[in-house]
Amino acid sequence: MSGVPLRTVDGLPEWGRCAVMGVVNVTPDSFSDGGRFFDTATAVKRGLALVHEGADLVDVGGESTRPGAQRVDEAEELRRVVPVVRGLVGEGVLVSVDTMRASVAEQAVAAGARLVNDVSGGRADARMVPVVADAGVPFVVMHWRGQSADMNSRAVYGDVVREVVDELRTAVDGAVAGGVAAERIVVDPGLGFAKQAGHDLALVAALSRLRAELGRPLLVAASRKRFLGRVLAGPDGAAPPPARERDAATAAVTALAARDGAWAVRVHEVRASADAVRVVAAVGEAAGPVPHGGGGAG
Ligand code: PMM
């Protein structure tokens, strides 16, 4: 709460409001949009459509991290991701690469990606931090307790907010010790990663605290996740709606995140979230300066 401008990330534009990161998963099996944008041309077209709907940047990933997912091999991940990054960059899009592999980050940055989004926060691949440090690009450090294949068994917490803050701080310190500039680091609570629905909800309730305690810009990626399905399923235990029917719920989290000063939200369907962040910004302006506890909410 120190007046640090928590929407400023060195090396990226400032949008003056919560940014919207649109997701393009170039995978056959992603949790919520697997198989839909699997060839390069379709994936590039999808990224452009997201920009048209209001995305400020597009996150391109080639490996599913849904619970239980097995790893894709490196050559295949490169084959999926790099041409899509190159295609979108060629169209003037600000691209982020979603990968746990240093080689993929390296080649995506060479193809023009401007941000590396690593769900493992640099822990899955020992070369990731040095590669990001050398490239001098911003780095998303997400809260992570292990690979997707068995992450649900790690969803055990006493005080989830405290533990996520402490573990994220350790990951950030590791990245900084490895040469990544602190001003280029974005933190992310990793909703759905080694977390049960109650943990995710507690973290969404504590976004202002995460932001204040970690002192870095915050990325919130609730889009279509299981905890929203659980909320929408209702108390009678009815089956949760499928992932693609969770976009209105996602936009509700976007509004909360924007109000709590998040730097960006990561979403599969952009329009509703793009509208939500604009409404929150307008309400913030109408309310006058410092609407939620300082920190340059913009
Ligand atoms: N979640 C997924 C993929 N990448 N990146 C960040 N920074 N944070 C997340 O929570 C995150 C991510 C999994 O979601 P998807 O497969 O439905 O896109």
Coordinates of N, CA and C and ligand atoms in Angstrom, one line a residue, residues 23 25 30-32 65 98 117 119 140 142 188 191 193 219 221 225 266 268, ligand 1:
V23 N -6.8 -15.2 -24.4 CA -6.1 -16.5 -24.4 C -6.2 -17.2 -25.7
N25 N -5.1 -20.9 -26.9 CA -4.5 -22.2 -26.5 C -4.4 -23.0 -27.8
S30 N -6.9 -28.4 -24.2 CA -6.9 -27.4 -23.0 C -8.2 -27.5 -22.3
F31 N -8.2 -27.1 -21.1 CA -9.3 -27.2 -20.2 C -10.6 -26.6 -20.8
S32 N -10.5 -25.5 -21.4 CA -11.7 -24.8 -21.7 C -11.9 -24.6 -23.2
T65 N -2.5 -27.2 -19.2 CA -2.2 -27.4 -17.8 C -3.4 -27.7 -17.0
D98 N 2.8 -18.4 -23.1 CA 2.5 -19.2 -21.9 C 3.2 -20.5 -22.0
N117 N 5.0 -15.8 -19.7 CA 4.0 -16.2 -18.7 C 4.3 -17.7 -18.3
V119 N 3.5 -20.7 -15.8 CA 2.7 -21.1 -14.6 C 3.5 -21.7 -13.5
V140 N 5.7 -13.3 -15.8 CA 4.6 -13.6 -14.9 C 5.1 -14.8 -14.1
M142 N 3.7 -17.3 -11.4 CA 2.4 -17.8 -10.9 C 2.7 -18.7 -9.7
D188 N 0.9 -13.8 -9.8 CA -0.4 -14.4 -10.2 C -0.7 -15.5 -9.1
L191 N -5.0 -19.4 -9.8 CA -6.4 -20.0 -9.5 C -6.5 -21.4 -10.1
F193 N -4.8 -24.0 -9.6 CA -3.5 -24.8 -9.6 C -3.2 -25.3 -8.2
L219 N -1.8 -10.4 -11.9 CA -2.5 -11.0 -13.0 C -3.5 -12.0 -12.4
A221 N -6.3 -14.9 -13.3 CA -6.8 -15.8 -14.4 C -7.8 -16.8 -13.9
K225 N -12.8 -21.3 -15.0 CA -12.2 -22.4 -14.1 C -13.2 -23.1 -13.3
R266 N -6.7 -12.6 -17.3 CA -6.5 -13.5 -18.5 C -7.8 -14.2 -18.8
H268 N -10.7 -16.1 -21.8 CA -10.9 -16.8 -23.1 C -11.8 -16.0 -24.0
Ligands
PMM1 N1 -4.1 -20.8 -16.2 C1 -4.0 -21.6 -17.3 C2 -3.0 -21.4 -18.2 N2 -2.1 -20.4 -18.1 N3 -1.3 -18.6 -16.8 C3 -1.4 -17.8 -15.7 N4 -0.5 -16.8 -15.6 N5 -2.3 -18.0 -14.8 C4 -3.2 -19.0 -14.8 O1 -4.0 -19.2 -13.9 C5 -3.2 -19.8 -16.0 C6 -2.2 -19.6 -17.0 C7 -5.0 -22.7 -17.5 O2 -6.2 -22.3 -18.1 P1 -6.6 -22.6 -19.6 O3 -5.9 -23.9 -20.0 O4 -8.1 -22.8 -19.5 O5 -6.2 -21.5 -20.5

